[in-house]
């Protein structure tokens, strides 16, 4: 079964929520002011740093050209306009026939549950048997009377999450959003006061919100989940007296719920550059046991283990043996621990204290060396993580495939190197060429791997995947814009990746109307950036051309010129290749880090995927009128 990867979260409206953080959450004015303060301050006239709201701000290079802004202001203004949401026309569903429901429940167990096992498998099976009595084959217009309100809510939520890929592939005829709307009718007033059940219920909503608009910020929902984990003490080691009252399986479930909240919180927070919901140093509880539920039941029955930690110490599992129900979850949890290290080592705040008590400020002459050392260390950890990937002789879904693990690796590498580019000292406003080249490699790798899975329908569209692909495409265009040497082979690879990304973004935009303005901006940037490269190449080849050179130091790749003039690539924007030579200086300007408004397009895209998309764009039209 083809199920999508799921550590992404959806957009929504912002609500005030607090959690345990490494540093206090900034208010909006503080964030706005912080954007104007460079995190690196090295006393040199030719070095400048990037703004510091979120990762990837080096992409501001692509938005600072005055002529491009004038020609495409309407595209940017459109980002501040409300977009249509397809789900508004969907009506609540009733329970499907038992056979159809069985397909959906099994798909949930073989897909989302593999990566996100915050419910017990037996509880999911019990829900099915309670809701769908044996022998019932016809359609049902109402829920069984014996189901509690809470069980009915969970039944519809599992149907909603489990039917997403089935519906999008044409296997299931009922819209998942209809199940979600039906579930909302059974939300009880005590949804936040049911202990562990409340966190699980919120996580079901979060999982659905990854794929569909649910009207709230998923980042804040996960922060609320972590806050409830803290209130319930799930992050701490249990007291001996409490452990004796808790079964091993219940302790296992508590850890699964806590670390599920941790995984989602970590990735969404680092993308939005917001404080983590809980600092790693405050977490005392260990990982869940790498064992199936039945194995833990047997350990409980034996009476040989006082707590789950004792069971974990006694059951070391050789890597050559079979996988467990927790295998994929553990693998992705280790990746999120690396994500947390990336946040710690590349945090923008100045004056941070390292483990030995030294103040780590970015105004030190050793800033560049530290950044490169941290980058090398973390890239090595990511490579080791990938080499430890589990293997499944008969993959049952996307989460069992090596292609998906390759995509996760490339995505994390790209996030890491762009964090380094954000903070590294820059000469003449340009990041170091070696970092740009590495960024290009990982961006192209992210695009090609995702698009391959998308074309095979092994992975589906989400706002988070849209943000990832958009950002990867901008990273490629950044290299095209500022790299000093463009060899033909690398340029072909870069241009193909940009075009491939644009094609997939347009396909996603057809399914997500609120993404259409971003697609238009991407297409305009694509024509502009690749057009600048073509203009530069043609000018330098002319006798007495730009910079007074008679021979080009850049080589236009075969087929590049035709692609740049292709109206399907231009997307209806102005053709930037027809400007007079007097405009070359404007087109090729590299004083690009001073415009905070337009690099906010990418920051806003992060909000679109993980938080509130209107947060940064509510005033963009006024700012540029």
Coordinates of C-alpha atoms in Angstrom, one line a residue, residues 75-347:
X75 CA 2.0 38.0 -8.0
X76 CA 3.2 39.0 -4.5
X77 CA 0.1 40.9 -3.8
X78 CA -2.0 37.8 -4.6
X79 CA -0.2 36.0 -1.7
X80 CA -2.1 38.3 0.7
X81 CA -5.5 37.4 -0.8
X82 CA -7.6 34.5 0.7
X83 CA -7.7 31.4 -1.4
X84 CA -10.4 28.9 -2.0
X85 CA -10.5 25.7 0.0
X86 CA -11.9 22.7 -1.8
X87 CA -13.1 21.0 1.5
X88 CA -15.8 23.6 2.0
X89 CA -18.1 21.7 -0.4
X90 CA -17.8 18.4 1.4
X91 CA -20.6 17.1 3.6
X92 CA -20.2 14.7 6.6
X93 CA -20.1 11.0 5.8
X94 CA -21.9 8.2 7.5
X95 CA -20.2 5.0 8.4
X96 CA -19.3 3.0 5.2
X97 CA -20.2 -0.7 4.7
X98 CA -18.2 -3.1 6.8
X99 CA -16.1 -4.4 3.9
X100 CA -15.1 -0.9 2.9
X101 CA -14.3 0.1 6.4
X102 CA -12.1 -3.0 6.8
X103 CA -10.1 -1.9 3.8
X104 CA -9.6 1.6 5.4
X105 CA -8.7 0.3 8.8
X106 CA -6.2 -2.2 7.4
X107 CA -4.7 0.6 5.3
X108 CA -4.4 2.7 8.5
X109 CA -2.6 -0.1 10.2
X110 CA -0.2 -0.8 7.3
X111 CA 0.4 2.9 6.6
X112 CA 0.1 5.8 9.1
X113 CA 0.3 3.4 12.1
X114 CA 3.7 2.1 10.9
X115 CA 5.3 5.6 11.2
X116 CA 3.0 6.9 14.0
X117 CA 2.1 4.2 16.4
X118 CA 0.5 6.4 19.1
X119 CA -2.5 4.0 19.3
X120 CA -2.3 0.4 20.2
X121 CA -3.0 -1.9 17.3
X122 CA -5.4 -3.9 19.4
X123 CA -7.4 -0.8 20.2
X124 CA -7.8 0.0 16.5
X125 CA -9.0 -3.5 15.9
X126 CA -11.4 -3.4 18.8
X127 CA -12.9 -0.2 17.4
X128 CA -13.5 -1.8 14.1
X129 CA -15.3 -4.8 15.6
X130 CA -17.3 -2.6 17.9
X131 CA -18.5 -0.3 15.1
X132 CA -18.9 -2.9 12.3
X133 CA -20.7 -6.0 13.5
X134 CA -20.0 -9.2 11.6
X135 CA -22.4 -9.9 8.8
X136 CA -23.4 -6.3 8.1
X137 CA -22.7 -5.6 4.5
X138 CA -25.1 -2.8 3.6
X139 CA -24.6 1.0 3.9
X140 CA -25.0 2.5 7.3
X141 CA -26.7 5.8 7.9
X142 CA -26.1 6.0 11.6
X143 CA -23.7 4.8 14.2
X144 CA -24.3 1.8 16.4
X145 CA -26.1 2.7 19.6
X146 CA -23.7 0.8 21.7
X147 CA -20.7 2.9 20.7
X148 CA -19.7 5.6 23.1
X149 CA -19.3 9.2 21.8
X150 CA -15.5 8.9 22.2
X151 CA -15.3 5.6 20.3
X152 CA -17.4 7.1 17.5
X153 CA -15.1 10.0 17.3
X154 CA -12.1 7.8 17.0
X155 CA -13.8 5.5 14.5
X156 CA -14.5 8.4 12.1
X157 CA -11.0 9.8 12.6
X158 CA -9.3 6.5 11.7
X159 CA -11.6 6.3 8.7
X160 CA -10.5 9.9 7.8
X161 CA -6.8 9.3 8.1
X162 CA -6.9 5.8 6.6
X163 CA -8.9 6.7 3.6
X164 CA -6.7 9.6 2.3
X165 CA -4.5 7.6 0.0
X166 CA -7.3 5.2 -1.0
X167 CA -9.5 8.2 -2.0
X168 CA -6.8 10.0 -3.9
X169 CA -6.0 6.8 -5.8
X170 CA -9.6 6.1 -6.7
X171 CA -10.0 3.0 -4.5
X172 CA -12.3 4.6 -1.9
X173 CA -15.3 6.7 -3.1
X174 CA -16.0 8.7 0.1
X175 CA -14.1 11.9 0.7
X176 CA -11.8 11.7 3.8
X177 CA -12.9 15.2 4.8
X178 CA -16.5 13.9 5.2
X179 CA -15.3 11.5 7.8
X180 CA -13.4 14.3 9.6
X181 CA -16.6 16.4 9.6
X182 CA -18.5 13.5 11.0
X183 CA -15.9 13.0 13.7
X184 CA -16.2 16.6 14.8
X185 CA -19.8 16.0 15.6
X186 CA -18.8 13.6 18.3
X187 CA -16.1 15.7 20.0
X188 CA -16.9 15.8 23.7
X189 CA -16.5 18.9 25.9
X190 CA -13.9 17.0 28.0
X191 CA -11.7 16.3 25.0
X192 CA -8.7 17.9 26.8
X193 CA -9.3 16.3 30.2
X194 CA -9.1 12.6 29.4
X195 CA -5.4 12.2 30.1
X196 CA -3.4 10.1 27.6
X197 CA -6.6 9.7 25.5
X198 CA -6.8 13.4 24.9
X199 CA -3.3 13.6 23.5
X200 CA -4.0 10.6 21.2
X201 CA -7.2 12.3 20.0
X202 CA -5.4 15.5 19.2
X203 CA -2.7 13.5 17.4
X204 CA -5.4 11.9 15.2
X205 CA -6.5 15.5 14.2
X206 CA -2.9 16.5 13.6
X207 CA -2.3 13.5 11.3
X208 CA -5.4 14.4 9.3
X209 CA -4.4 18.0 9.2
X210 CA -1.2 17.0 7.4
X211 CA -3.2 16.3 4.3
X212 CA -6.3 18.6 4.6
X213 CA -7.2 22.1 5.8
X214 CA -8.6 21.8 9.3
X215 CA -8.9 25.5 10.2
X216 CA -6.1 25.7 12.8
X217 CA -2.3 25.7 13.1
X218 CA -0.9 22.2 13.3
X219 CA 2.3 23.5 14.9
X220 CA 0.2 24.9 17.8
X221 CA -1.7 21.7 18.1
X222 CA 1.5 19.7 18.5
X223 CA 2.7 22.3 21.0
X224 CA -0.5 21.8 22.9
X225 CA 0.1 18.0 22.8
X226 CA 3.6 18.4 24.2
X227 CA 2.3 20.8 26.9
X228 CA -0.2 18.0 27.9
X229 CA 2.6 15.5 27.9
X230 CA 4.5 17.7 30.3
X231 CA 1.5 18.2 32.6
X232 CA 1.1 14.4 32.7
X233 CA 4.8 13.9 33.4
X234 CA 5.3 11.7 30.3
X235 CA 8.8 13.3 29.8
X236 CA 10.0 12.2 33.3
X237 CA 11.1 8.9 34.7
X238 CA 8.2 7.4 36.7
X239 CA 8.6 7.0 40.4
X240 CA 9.1 3.4 41.6
X241 CA 5.7 3.4 43.4
X242 CA 4.0 4.5 40.2
X243 CA 5.8 2.0 38.0
X244 CA 4.4 -0.9 40.0
X245 CA 0.9 0.3 39.2
X246 CA 1.5 0.7 35.5
X247 CA 1.7 -2.3 33.1
X248 CA 4.6 -2.6 30.8
X249 CA 2.4 -2.1 27.7
X250 CA 0.8 1.0 29.2
X251 CA 4.3 2.4 29.9
X252 CA 5.2 1.6 26.4
X253 CA 2.2 3.4 25.0
X254 CA 2.9 6.5 27.1
X255 CA 6.4 6.6 25.7
X256 CA 5.1 6.1 22.1
X257 CA 2.7 9.0 22.6
X258 CA 5.4 11.3 24.0
X259 CA 8.0 10.6 21.4
X260 CA 5.4 11.0 18.6
X261 CA 4.7 14.5 19.9
X262 CA 8.4 15.1 20.0
X263 CA 9.0 14.0 16.4
X264 CA 6.3 16.2 14.9
X265 CA 7.2 19.2 17.1
X266 CA 10.9 19.0 16.2
X267 CA 10.5 19.2 12.5
X268 CA 7.7 21.9 12.4
X269 CA 9.6 24.0 14.9
X270 CA 12.9 24.0 13.1
X271 CA 11.2 24.8 9.8
X272 CA 9.4 27.8 11.4
X273 CA 12.4 28.7 13.5
X274 CA 10.3 28.7 16.6
X275 CA 11.4 27.4 20.0
X276 CA 11.1 23.6 20.5
X277 CA 8.1 22.6 22.7
X278 CA 10.5 21.0 25.1
X279 CA 14.3 21.1 25.4
X280 CA 16.2 17.9 25.0
X281 CA 18.0 18.4 28.2
X282 CA 14.7 18.3 30.1
X283 CA 13.7 14.9 28.7
X284 CA 14.4 12.1 31.2
X285 CA 12.2 9.3 29.8
X286 CA 13.9 6.7 27.5
X287 CA 12.7 5.5 24.1
X288 CA 10.0 2.9 23.9
X289 CA 11.0 -0.8 23.7
X290 CA 11.9 -2.1 20.3
X291 CA 9.3 -4.9 20.6
X292 CA 5.9 -5.9 19.4
X293 CA 3.0 -5.6 21.8
X294 CA 2.7 -9.3 22.2
X295 CA 6.3 -9.6 23.3
X296 CA 5.7 -7.0 26.0
X297 CA 2.6 -8.8 27.1
X298 CA 4.6 -12.0 27.5
X299 CA 7.2 -10.1 29.6
X300 CA 4.5 -8.7 31.8
X301 CA 3.1 -12.2 32.4
X302 CA 6.5 -13.6 33.3
X303 CA 6.8 -11.1 36.2
X304 CA 10.5 -10.9 35.5
X305 CA 10.7 -7.1 34.8
X306 CA 10.0 -4.3 37.3
X307 CA 9.6 -1.7 34.6
X308 CA 10.0 -1.1 30.9
X309 CA 13.6 0.0 31.2
X310 CA 14.5 -3.3 32.8
X311 CA 12.8 -5.0 29.8
X312 CA 14.7 -2.9 27.3
X313 CA 18.0 -3.7 28.9
X314 CA 17.3 -7.4 28.8
X315 CA 16.1 -7.5 25.2
X316 CA 18.9 -6.3 22.9
X317 CA 17.8 -7.0 19.4
X318 CA 20.6 -7.8 16.8
X319 CA 20.3 -5.8 13.6
X320 CA 20.2 -9.0 11.6
X321 CA 17.0 -10.3 13.1
X322 CA 13.5 -9.5 12.0
X323 CA 11.9 -6.0 12.3
X324 CA 9.2 -5.1 14.9
X325 CA 6.2 -2.9 14.9
X326 CA 8.4 -0.1 16.2
X327 CA 11.2 -0.4 13.6
X328 CA 10.3 2.5 11.3
X329 CA 9.2 4.7 14.2
X330 CA 12.6 4.2 15.9
X331 CA 14.5 4.9 12.7
X332 CA 12.6 8.2 12.2
X333 CA 12.9 9.1 15.8
X334 CA 16.7 8.9 15.5
X335 CA 16.5 11.3 12.6
X336 CA 14.5 13.8 14.7
X337 CA 17.2 13.7 17.3
X338 CA 19.7 14.8 14.7
X339 CA 17.2 17.5 13.7
X340 CA 17.4 18.7 17.3
X341 CA 21.2 18.8 17.1
X342 CA 20.9 20.9 14.0
X343 CA 18.7 23.4 15.8
X344 CA 21.1 23.5 18.8
X345 CA 24.3 24.0 16.7
X346 CA 22.8 26.5 14.2
X347 CA 20.5 28.5 16.4

